[in-house]
Amino acid sequence: MKNKDKNTVTRRLDDEPVGSTVQVVHVMGDGAFRQRLLEMGFVRGAQVTVIKNAPLQDPVEYMIMGSHISLRHSEAAQIEVTDRDAEFCNMEDAFNGIVETEVAALDPLADDVLRVVLIGNPNCGKTSLFNNVTGAKEKVGNYGGVTVDSKEGWFSIDGRKVQLVDLPGTYSLTEYSPEEMYVRTYIRDNHPDAILNIVDAGNLERNLYLTTQLMDMNIPMVVALNMWDELEKSGDKLDIEMMSRLLGTRMVPLTAYNGHGVKDVLKATMEAIDESEQETMHHNVNYGPLIEDCLKELAAMCPTLDRYTVLKIIENDQHAIELLNGQDNAEQVKELAADMRQRIERDFNSDIVSTITDLKYGFVRGALAEALTPNPDRVAGDTKPGYSLDRLMTNRWLALPILLVLMWLMFEATFTLGAYPQEWIENGIGWIGEWIGKAMPDGILRDLIVDGIIGGVGGVLVFLPQILILFFFISLLEDSGYMARAAFIVDRIMHRVGLHGKSFIPYLIGFGCGVPAIMATRTLENRRDRIVTILTVPFMSCSARLPAYLLLVAAFFTAKQGLILMSIYLIGILVAAITAIVLSKTILKHDKTQFVMELPPYRKPTARNAVIHMWSKGKQYLQKMATVILAASIIVWALGYFPRHDGQTPQEQIENSFMGQMGKAIEPVVAPLGFNWQMGVSVLTGAAAKEIVVSTMGVLYTGESDATEESTSLKEKLQTATKPNGEHVFNPIVAYSFMLFILLYFPCIAALAAIRREAGTKWMIFEIFYTTGVAWLVSFIFYQVARMI
Ligand code: GDP
Ligand code: MG
């Protein structure tokens, strides 16, 4: 596969018009990013189609090897291309089939626990399979980077217990991104008994690249051809038996999301393990005589290293070379490897990294040319089914309006649909409170139950329906594949604030809860990008703050409630944007980051996933009620109840209580924002968890005696609450100022713990002061200005 025609006229991919299909000649530059492009399929001879520009012109969507990938113009400029039918190289030349290499027979297993790891490209269905097999309810979503951690589960087969490990998706094992590093290290440190390599059957060329690397690990492996349903629908035909033979690995069709083929996959995995205890032959990619000789010679000098690592040493991969340390002949190996590298580069007339990548892709293509019969009705350059929605969703003029409408719809539905079940719960709680109030004798215990527990926990519990609706919508966005489109659409805007389109995904998740959102930043390759995103995620208003808004909006705004609610969210986004700009221009300044992201086909969201997602969030919410919020309500109640003085009105009692004294102490700080001491106390207690803002208000306002008999709900109590001088405590301006403060101040304890874990203590401390300072300032300016108008 030598460069047969050095005189090919090349252009830059960046200059190609939309709709054209060209052939890759060369990727310029060097280093990790180039490697990533090669691994994603931009190898010599690959056909690329320019699909469309993002609505704001950058990035651009390309189709390569059947998958859709977005690149920024600046990145596409690194790729040299030529006419689609220029005959300058023939990839299938590279197909040499497989070689058998001898590996030491595996030790009979030390313990009788078998461990199988799931490895595959992002978004190929690993977690779907994991959930199906182990009964777990891990999160599934139609975009790359949903799983950021390893998850372990168990299953039994033929009386044997097996541990199954779900790993983050990865395109390769080259240790370019944190996920790749994670997966590579995991394999090296944990010695799994078998690899279950999940591939997207509709996208074999790209997916099998990783398989070629895994083959060299010399670990028993089974390839599960997932999304078999999609392959069948596409009209392509794959000869599985021939494919298995060509690759020398077991291959089994699978449709993970409905469970078809799961049994066969597990059976094949167990067979592979059993066989490995007797057989010592392992099948590997044959790289041709020159490289195979080099590999053999070098492997003999490093008996402890696997073939993958030996090849990486020839490729001059620093991580692999480090593994030589401690070996006596390390220097000798390095020298020899350098020598071999030169020989190979000379012979192939290309640098070592692209040579090896080309060879691996050549191997995959050669096998596919034999075993895969594409649907004859499909025209080259045609997109696969599942992308037609993009004519609308990423349309130049409609994309941004659609994004805004979708978000508005999400909040409006949360507000209006949720109001019905909310009312039922509210009535139910009111009724229980009344009933207990009548049934129990006067005394501390009754006050604790009615005012403390029912007032506090009940006040927050009523928002459960809304929270579930919000998560339902987020789950739809995640499952349909729209998330990746959103990132594609807004990348240009995000770029302006110094961030990456991919940061949009954690932001959207942040509307649900900041903790998973902070975890989701792990898909960002650049550490500074990550930190900026982590620090700004808490400005995305999470669902825990929703109860406070819903309460205040319903109580003090009669018209356009959905819009008022949305305005709060938008202000959060605005503050995040300003923060990101400032941070990325000052303390977290960095070079531009790349935007390689895959756009998966749209998939129909499954009811099962949506329900699982809602259920697990609902359960979390209820658990929080039963623990943190219950405890906080009781503490708040007690601080407001004691010390007792005889002959005081409830109002005086609470003012003279510990809580009252605390509130009075902080009142000067919050008074300029329009808050009274009850509100001050609420934000103080809300630092533990934002729902507690409402539960505290619930407790503090239950004791009010001047509320009329009917005004049982907290909303009505707030509407009628008056200051000593007879003025209403709340009005729309105060309510809005209060919402702004709740939006922006101090992230909850759980979010701070996540920030600390992901970014470090220093940044956590920064975040505490920064968010609270910003909150005070914004509320102050709003309140003082609005009051004057
Ligand atoms: P992971 O990133 O590899 O863990 O993949 P997920 O399990 O999160 O799945 C990615 C997407 O593919 C989700 O939208 C799944 O519903 C969908 N999916 C998974 N398996 C199949 C399958 O066999 N057929 C089809 N059509 N979709 C699937
Ligand atoms: Mg996953």
Tab-separated table of N, CA, C and O in Angstrom, residues 455-555:
chain	number	residue	atom	x	y	z
A	455	GLY	N	-44.645	20.204	57.427
A	455	GLY	CA	-44.422	21.515	56.820
A	455	GLY	C	-43.160	21.544	55.980
A	455	GLY	O	-43.142	22.071	54.875
A	456	GLY	N	-42.100	20.944	56.477
A	456	GLY	CA	-40.821	21.000	55.772
A	456	GLY	C	-40.742	20.016	54.625
A	456	GLY	O	-40.601	20.403	53.477
A	457	VAL	N	-40.878	18.730	54.939
A	457	VAL	CA	-40.743	17.711	53.894
A	457	VAL	C	-41.890	17.826	52.906
A	457	VAL	O	-41.694	17.767	51.689
A	458	GLY	N	-43.100	18.035	53.422
A	458	GLY	CA	-44.262	18.132	52.545
A	458	GLY	C	-44.120	19.268	51.561
A	458	GLY	O	-44.487	19.146	50.391
A	459	GLY	N	-43.553	20.363	52.017
A	459	GLY	CA	-43.393	21.521	51.148
A	459	GLY	C	-42.536	21.218	49.924
A	459	GLY	O	-42.704	21.818	48.870
A	460	VAL	N	-41.615	20.281	50.092
A	460	VAL	CA	-40.721	19.950	48.976
A	460	VAL	C	-41.280	18.782	48.175
A	460	VAL	O	-41.153	18.729	46.953
A	461	LEU	N	-41.918	17.870	48.893
A	461	LEU	CA	-42.434	16.663	48.256
A	461	LEU	C	-43.395	16.981	47.111
A	461	LEU	O	-43.446	16.269	46.112
A	462	VAL	N	-44.133	18.061	47.262
A	462	VAL	CA	-45.147	18.364	46.246
A	462	VAL	C	-44.538	18.605	44.872
A	462	VAL	O	-45.236	18.603	43.882
A	463	PHE	N	-43.236	18.820	44.806
A	463	PHE	CA	-42.642	19.125	43.502
A	463	PHE	C	-42.126	17.881	42.780
A	463	PHE	O	-41.572	17.970	41.701
A	464	LEU	N	-42.339	16.721	43.402
A	464	LEU	CA	-41.889	15.481	42.772
A	464	LEU	C	-42.375	15.346	41.323
A	464	LEU	O	-41.584	15.028	40.435
A	465	PRO	N	-43.671	15.592	41.046
A	465	PRO	CA	-44.113	15.437	39.647
A	465	PRO	C	-43.315	16.307	38.679
A	465	PRO	O	-42.919	15.847	37.604
A	466	GLN	N	-43.072	17.527	39.056
A	466	GLN	CA	-42.339	18.418	38.144
A	466	GLN	C	-40.941	17.907	37.875
A	466	GLN	O	-40.444	17.958	36.758
A	467	ILE	N	-40.285	17.424	38.939
A	467	ILE	CA	-38.931	16.916	38.782
A	467	ILE	C	-38.935	15.731	37.817
A	467	ILE	O	-38.085	15.618	36.942
A	468	LEU	N	-39.934	14.874	37.980
A	468	LEU	CA	-40.008	13.701	37.099
A	468	LEU	C	-40.216	14.137	35.652
A	468	LEU	O	-39.610	13.585	34.736
A	469	ILE	N	-41.052	15.122	35.444
A	469	ILE	CA	-41.306	15.590	34.072
A	469	ILE	C	-40.031	16.165	33.465
A	469	ILE	O	-39.686	15.881	32.318
A	470	LEU	N	-39.316	16.933	34.239
A	470	LEU	CA	-38.075	17.518	33.731
A	470	LEU	C	-37.091	16.419	33.310
A	470	LEU	O	-36.497	16.455	32.227
A	471	PHE	N	-36.958	15.415	34.167
A	471	PHE	CA	-36.026	14.341	33.832
A	471	PHE	C	-36.516	13.527	32.645
A	471	PHE	O	-35.728	13.009	31.868
A	472	PHE	N	-37.816	13.416	32.523
A	472	PHE	CA	-38.374	12.729	31.363
A	472	PHE	C	-37.929	13.438	30.082
A	472	PHE	O	-37.464	12.807	29.127
A	473	PHE	N	-38.003	14.752	30.079
A	473	PHE	CA	-37.608	15.497	28.877
A	473	PHE	C	-36.101	15.378	28.610
A	473	PHE	O	-35.686	15.196	27.478
A	474	ILE	N	-35.319	15.489	29.651
A	474	ILE	CA	-33.877	15.353	29.453
A	474	ILE	C	-33.566	13.969	28.887
A	474	ILE	O	-32.759	13.814	27.977
A	475	SER	N	-34.253	12.970	29.406
A	475	SER	CA	-34.033	11.607	28.941
A	475	SER	C	-34.391	11.477	27.453
A	475	SER	O	-33.701	10.800	26.696
A	476	LEU	N	-35.463	12.149	27.013
A	476	LEU	CA	-35.823	12.114	25.592
A	476	LEU	C	-34.718	12.741	24.752
A	476	LEU	O	-34.338	12.216	23.710
A	477	LEU	N	-34.202	13.869	25.213
A	477	LEU	CA	-33.140	14.537	24.466
A	477	LEU	C	-31.918	13.633	24.368
A	477	LEU	O	-31.263	13.544	23.323
A	478	GLU	N	-31.621	12.936	25.462
A	478	GLU	CA	-30.427	12.087	25.479
A	478	GLU	C	-30.594	10.868	24.593
A	478	GLU	O	-29.677	10.451	23.917
A	479	ASP	N	-31.791	10.293	24.626
A	479	ASP	CA	-32.019	9.034	23.942
A	479	ASP	C	-32.199	9.186	22.446
A	479	ASP	O	-31.931	8.263	21.689
A	480	SER	N	-32.701	10.335	22.028
A	480	SER	CA	-32.998	10.489	20.608
A	480	SER	C	-31.733	10.762	19.808
A	480	SER	O	-31.688	10.528	18.616
A	481	GLY	N	-30.698	11.251	20.460
A	481	GLY	CA	-29.494	11.634	19.731
A	481	GLY	C	-29.436	13.143	19.536
A	481	GLY	O	-28.530	13.658	18.884
A	482	TYR	N	-30.412	13.858	20.093
A	482	TYR	CA	-30.436	15.305	19.879
A	482	TYR	C	-29.292	16.010	20.622
A	482	TYR	O	-28.825	17.064	20.191
A	483	MET	N	-28.849	15.430	21.721
A	483	MET	CA	-27.777	16.046	22.509
A	483	MET	C	-26.565	16.410	21.645
A	483	MET	O	-26.021	17.502	21.740
A	484	ALA	N	-26.138	15.447	20.816
A	484	ALA	CA	-24.963	15.690	19.988
A	484	ALA	C	-25.251	16.802	18.990
A	484	ALA	O	-24.366	17.605	18.669
A	485	ARG	N	-26.504	16.867	18.501
A	485	ARG	CA	-26.864	17.965	17.577
A	485	ARG	C	-26.802	19.305	18.286
A	485	ARG	O	-26.345	20.290	17.716
A	486	ALA	N	-27.287	19.326	19.506
A	486	ALA	CA	-27.255	20.582	20.252
A	486	ALA	C	-25.804	21.052	20.367
A	486	ALA	O	-25.500	22.229	20.149
A	487	ALA	N	-24.919	20.113	20.667
A	487	ALA	CA	-23.502	20.478	20.770
A	487	ALA	C	-22.977	21.005	19.435
A	487	ALA	O	-22.215	21.974	19.378
A	488	PHE	N	-23.420	20.379	18.355
A	488	PHE	CA	-23.008	20.775	17.014
A	488	PHE	C	-23.506	22.182	16.692
A	488	PHE	O	-22.767	23.027	16.169
A	489	ILE	N	-24.758	22.442	17.033
A	489	ILE	CA	-25.370	23.736	16.705
A	489	ILE	C	-24.707	24.873	17.477
A	489	ILE	O	-24.479	25.947	16.938
A	490	VAL	N	-24.444	24.626	18.752
A	490	VAL	CA	-23.983	25.743	19.578
A	490	VAL	C	-22.467	25.837	19.679
A	490	VAL	O	-21.956	26.724	20.361
A	491	ASP	N	-21.754	24.949	19.012
A	491	ASP	CA	-20.293	24.973	19.175
A	491	ASP	C	-19.714	26.356	18.901
A	491	ASP	O	-18.853	26.843	19.629
A	492	ARG	N	-20.197	26.981	17.847
A	492	ARG	CA	-19.662	28.290	17.487
A	492	ARG	C	-19.854	29.286	18.633
A	492	ARG	O	-18.953	30.055	18.969
A	493	ILE	N	-21.045	29.232	19.237
A	493	ILE	CA	-21.321	30.151	20.345
A	493	ILE	C	-20.446	29.798	21.543
A	493	ILE	O	-19.844	30.669	22.173
A	494	MET	N	-20.357	28.524	21.803
A	494	MET	CA	-19.542	28.083	22.932
A	494	MET	C	-18.082	28.466	22.699
A	494	MET	O	-17.360	28.802	23.634
A	495	HIS	N	-17.692	28.382	21.453
A	495	HIS	CA	-16.326	28.739	21.099
A	495	HIS	C	-16.044	30.192	21.473
A	495	HIS	O	-14.964	30.533	21.944
A	496	ARG	N	-17.039	31.024	21.238
A	496	ARG	CA	-16.913	32.439	21.580
A	496	ARG	C	-16.593	32.635	23.059
A	496	ARG	O	-15.868	33.541	23.421
A	497	VAL	N	-17.204	31.828	23.891
A	497	VAL	CA	-16.953	31.989	25.319
A	497	VAL	C	-15.778	31.116	25.751
A	497	VAL	O	-15.564	30.878	26.927
A	498	GLY	N	-15.024	30.642	24.781
A	498	GLY	CA	-13.803	29.914	25.110
A	498	GLY	C	-14.048	28.453	25.408
A	498	GLY	O	-13.210	27.791	26.001
A	499	LEU	N	-15.205	27.938	25.038
A	499	LEU	CA	-15.497	26.543	25.357
A	499	LEU	C	-15.762	25.746	24.103
A	499	LEU	O	-15.658	26.222	22.994
A	500	HIS	N	-16.170	24.548	24.326
A	500	HIS	CA	-16.314	23.541	23.317
A	500	HIS	C	-17.796	23.192	23.225
A	500	HIS	O	-18.472	23.187	24.227
A	501	GLY	N	-18.285	22.898	22.027
A	501	GLY	CA	-19.687	22.504	21.879
A	501	GLY	C	-20.069	21.362	22.796
A	501	GLY	O	-21.175	21.296	23.306
A	502	LYS	N	-19.108	20.470	23.035
A	502	LYS	CA	-19.405	19.310	23.869
A	502	LYS	C	-19.746	19.717	25.303
A	502	LYS	O	-20.399	18.955	26.009
A	503	SER	N	-19.294	20.900	25.719
A	503	SER	CA	-19.632	21.352	27.069
A	503	SER	C	-21.129	21.558	27.214
A	503	SER	O	-21.657	21.597	28.322
A	504	PHE	N	-21.805	21.717	26.100
A	504	PHE	CA	-23.240	21.942	26.160
A	504	PHE	C	-23.962	20.761	26.800
A	504	PHE	O	-24.984	20.933	27.452
A	505	ILE	N	-23.408	19.571	26.611
A	505	ILE	CA	-24.084	18.386	27.142
A	505	ILE	C	-24.102	18.387	28.682
A	505	ILE	O	-25.161	18.271	29.276
A	506	PRO	N	-22.941	18.592	29.327
A	506	PRO	CA	-23.024	18.723	30.782
A	506	PRO	C	-23.946	19.863	31.226
A	506	PRO	O	-24.667	19.724	32.221
A	507	TYR	N	-23.971	20.935	30.470
A	507	TYR	CA	-24.851	22.035	30.858
A	507	TYR	C	-26.314	21.596	30.843
A	507	TYR	O	-27.063	21.881	31.776
A	508	LEU	N	-26.678	20.893	29.786
A	508	LEU	CA	-28.080	20.453	29.714
A	508	LEU	C	-28.407	19.478	30.838
A	508	LEU	O	-29.451	19.558	31.464
A	509	ILE	N	-27.459	18.567	31.099
A	509	ILE	CA	-27.682	17.618	32.195
A	509	ILE	C	-27.772	18.375	33.516
A	509	ILE	O	-28.502	18.007	34.417
A	510	GLY	N	-27.035	19.493	33.572
A	510	GLY	CA	-27.028	20.321	34.778
A	510	GLY	C	-28.401	20.864	35.138
A	510	GLY	O	-28.660	21.184	36.292
A	511	PHE	N	-29.286	20.960	34.162
A	511	PHE	CA	-30.644	21.394	34.486
A	511	PHE	C	-31.335	20.350	35.340
A	511	PHE	O	-32.256	20.648	36.073
A	512	GLY	N	-30.906	19.114	35.206
A	512	GLY	CA	-31.449	18.065	36.054
A	512	GLY	C	-30.730	18.084	37.392
A	512	GLY	O	-31.322	18.373	38.423
A	513	CYS	N	-29.441	17.810	37.358
A	513	CYS	CA	-28.667	17.779	38.603
A	513	CYS	C	-27.210	18.061	38.283
A	513	CYS	O	-26.675	17.555	37.295
A	514	GLY	N	-26.588	18.855	39.128
A	514	GLY	CA	-25.213	19.250	38.869
A	514	GLY	C	-24.204	18.124	39.031
A	514	GLY	O	-23.159	18.123	38.391
A	515	VAL	N	-24.522	17.147	39.862
A	515	VAL	CA	-23.520	16.122	40.156
A	515	VAL	C	-23.201	15.256	38.927
A	515	VAL	O	-22.039	15.175	38.521
A	516	PRO	N	-24.206	14.651	38.283
A	516	PRO	CA	-23.877	13.922	37.052
A	516	PRO	C	-23.332	14.845	35.965
A	516	PRO	O	-22.527	14.411	35.137
A	517	ALA	N	-23.770	16.094	35.977
A	517	ALA	CA	-23.281	17.030	34.952
A	517	ALA	C	-21.786	17.245	35.112
A	517	ALA	O	-21.029	17.259	34.137
A	518	ILE	N	-21.344	17.373	36.350
A	518	ILE	CA	-19.916	17.585	36.600
A	518	ILE	C	-19.133	16.333	36.184
A	518	ILE	O	-18.058	16.411	35.602
A	519	MET	N	-19.735	15.174	36.424
A	519	MET	CA	-19.099	13.921	35.981
A	519	MET	C	-19.026	13.860	34.452
A	519	MET	O	-18.063	13.346	33.890
A	520	ALA	N	-20.067	14.370	33.807
A	520	ALA	CA	-20.143	14.266	32.344
A	520	ALA	C	-19.069	15.104	31.650
A	520	ALA	O	-18.806	14.918	30.473
A	521	THR	N	-18.432	16.014	32.379
A	521	THR	CA	-17.372	16.805	31.752
A	521	THR	C	-16.155	15.939	31.439
A	521	THR	O	-15.232	16.402	30.784
A	522	ARG	N	-16.168	14.704	31.892
A	522	ARG	CA	-15.010	13.845	31.620
A	522	ARG	C	-14.796	13.584	30.142
A	522	ARG	O	-13.730	13.148	29.751
A	523	THR	N	-15.818	13.816	29.333
A	523	THR	CA	-15.628	13.584	27.902
A	523	THR	C	-14.832	14.699	27.246
A	523	THR	O	-14.465	14.596	26.092
A	524	LEU	N	-14.590	15.789	27.960
A	524	LEU	CA	-13.818	16.875	27.361
A	524	LEU	C	-12.339	16.524	27.466
A	524	LEU	O	-11.847	16.211	28.539
A	525	GLU	N	-11.663	16.596	26.349
A	525	GLU	CA	-10.275	16.137	26.334
A	525	GLU	C	-9.337	17.105	27.055
A	525	GLU	O	-8.349	16.712	27.633
A	526	ASN	N	-9.668	18.387	26.965
A	526	ASN	CA	-8.751	19.393	27.481
A	526	ASN	C	-9.065	19.740	28.939
A	526	ASN	O	-10.197	20.074	29.282
A	527	ARG	N	-8.044	19.666	29.791
A	527	ARG	CA	-8.308	19.836	31.209
A	527	ARG	C	-8.828	21.235	31.551
A	527	ARG	O	-9.701	21.403	32.385
A	528	ARG	N	-8.305	22.235	30.895
A	528	ARG	CA	-8.761	23.591	31.212
A	528	ARG	C	-10.204	23.805	30.785
A	528	ARG	O	-10.988	24.439	31.485
A	529	ASP	N	-10.543	23.249	29.653
A	529	ASP	CA	-11.939	23.261	29.215
A	529	ASP	C	-12.830	22.634	30.263
A	529	ASP	O	-13.898	23.123	30.582
A	530	ARG	N	-12.333	21.524	30.771
A	530	ARG	CA	-13.111	20.802	31.760
A	530	ARG	C	-13.345	21.648	32.986
A	530	ARG	O	-14.435	21.698	33.527
A	531	ILE	N	-12.273	22.299	33.463
A	531	ILE	CA	-12.418	23.066	34.703
A	531	ILE	C	-13.373	24.226	34.491
A	531	ILE	O	-14.257	24.479	35.324
A	532	VAL	N	-13.244	24.913	33.367
A	532	VAL	CA	-14.173	26.018	33.113
A	532	VAL	C	-15.608	25.485	33.107
A	532	VAL	O	-16.510	26.083	33.701
A	533	THR	N	-15.803	24.358	32.478
A	533	THR	CA	-17.160	23.795	32.414
A	533	THR	C	-17.649	23.405	33.811
A	533	THR	O	-18.770	23.719	34.193
A	534	ILE	N	-16.786	22.759	34.561
A	534	ILE	CA	-17.177	22.339	35.913
A	534	ILE	C	-17.584	23.546	36.757
A	534	ILE	O	-18.589	23.531	37.450
A	535	LEU	N	-16.804	24.619	36.655
A	535	LEU	CA	-17.074	25.783	37.498
A	535	LEU	C	-18.337	26.521	37.071
A	535	LEU	O	-18.931	27.243	37.867
A	536	THR	N	-18.748	26.346	35.819
A	536	THR	CA	-19.925	27.075	35.364
A	536	THR	C	-21.198	26.220	35.368
A	536	THR	O	-22.295	26.762	35.327
A	537	VAL	N	-21.029	24.908	35.448
A	537	VAL	CA	-22.212	24.042	35.483
A	537	VAL	C	-23.192	24.420	36.602
A	537	VAL	O	-24.396	24.427	36.384
A	538	PRO	N	-22.721	24.770	37.797
A	538	PRO	CA	-23.692	25.087	38.846
A	538	PRO	C	-24.600	26.282	38.526
A	538	PRO	O	-25.633	26.463	39.162
A	539	PHE	N	-24.250	27.070	37.538
A	539	PHE	CA	-25.151	28.169	37.157
A	539	PHE	C	-26.317	27.672	36.311
A	539	PHE	O	-27.255	28.414	36.057
A	540	MET	N	-26.198	26.446	35.817
A	540	MET	CA	-27.360	25.852	35.152
A	540	MET	C	-28.291	25.450	36.276
A	540	MET	O	-27.933	24.659	37.141
A	541	SER	N	-29.470	25.977	36.235
A	541	SER	CA	-30.340	25.804	37.383
A	541	SER	C	-30.805	24.363	37.507
A	541	SER	O	-31.519	23.856	36.667
A	542	CYS	N	-30.399	23.708	38.585
A	542	CYS	CA	-30.730	22.292	38.729
A	542	CYS	C	-32.150	22.117	39.252
A	542	CYS	O	-32.775	23.063	39.724
A	543	SER	N	-32.619	20.879	39.189
A	543	SER	CA	-34.019	20.638	39.543
A	543	SER	C	-34.297	20.877	41.032
A	543	SER	O	-35.431	21.103	41.410
A	544	ALA	N	-33.269	20.851	41.857
A	544	ALA	CA	-33.492	21.080	43.282
A	544	ALA	C	-33.926	22.522	43.551
A	544	ALA	O	-34.569	22.823	44.553
A	545	ARG	N	-33.536	23.412	42.646
A	545	ARG	CA	-33.944	24.804	42.833
A	545	ARG	C	-35.344	25.057	42.303
A	545	ARG	O	-35.965	26.062	42.608
A	546	LEU	N	-35.795	24.129	41.485
A	546	LEU	CA	-37.092	24.298	40.839
A	546	LEU	C	-38.229	24.531	41.838
A	546	LEU	O	-39.055	25.425	41.625
A	547	PRO	N	-38.296	23.772	42.936
A	547	PRO	CA	-39.397	24.011	43.872
A	547	PRO	C	-39.498	25.482	44.309
A	547	PRO	O	-40.584	26.025	44.364
A	548	ALA	N	-38.368	26.084	44.572
A	548	ALA	CA	-38.417	27.476	45.021
A	548	ALA	C	-38.987	28.372	43.927
A	548	ALA	O	-39.829	29.235	44.191
A	549	TYR	N	-38.536	28.159	42.687
A	549	TYR	CA	-39.068	28.999	41.604
A	549	TYR	C	-40.554	28.769	41.416
A	549	TYR	O	-41.328	29.701	41.239
A	550	LEU	N	-40.916	27.493	41.411
A	550	LEU	CA	-42.320	27.169	41.138
A	550	LEU	C	-43.207	27.810	42.187
A	550	LEU	O	-44.248	28.374	41.884
A	551	LEU	N	-42.741	27.739	43.413
A	551	LEU	CA	-43.503	28.339	44.506
A	551	LEU	C	-43.644	29.842	44.288
A	551	LEU	O	-44.733	30.410	44.336
A	552	LEU	N	-42.528	30.502	44.027
A	552	LEU	CA	-42.539	31.956	43.942
A	552	LEU	C	-43.236	32.448	42.673
A	552	LEU	O	-43.982	33.424	42.701
A	553	VAL	N	-42.990	31.748	41.568
A	553	VAL	CA	-43.639	32.176	40.321
A	553	VAL	C	-45.144	32.022	40.449
A	553	VAL	O	-45.907	32.936	40.112
A	554	ALA	N	-45.569	30.889	40.972
A	554	ALA	CA	-47.012	30.662	41.098
A	554	ALA	C	-47.640	31.681	42.049
A	554	ALA	O	-48.767	32.116	41.862
A	555	ALA	N	-46.889	32.060	43.061
A	555	ALA	CA	-47.470	32.950	44.064
A	555	ALA	C	-47.490	34.411	43.612
A	555	ALA	O	-48.412	35.149	43.949
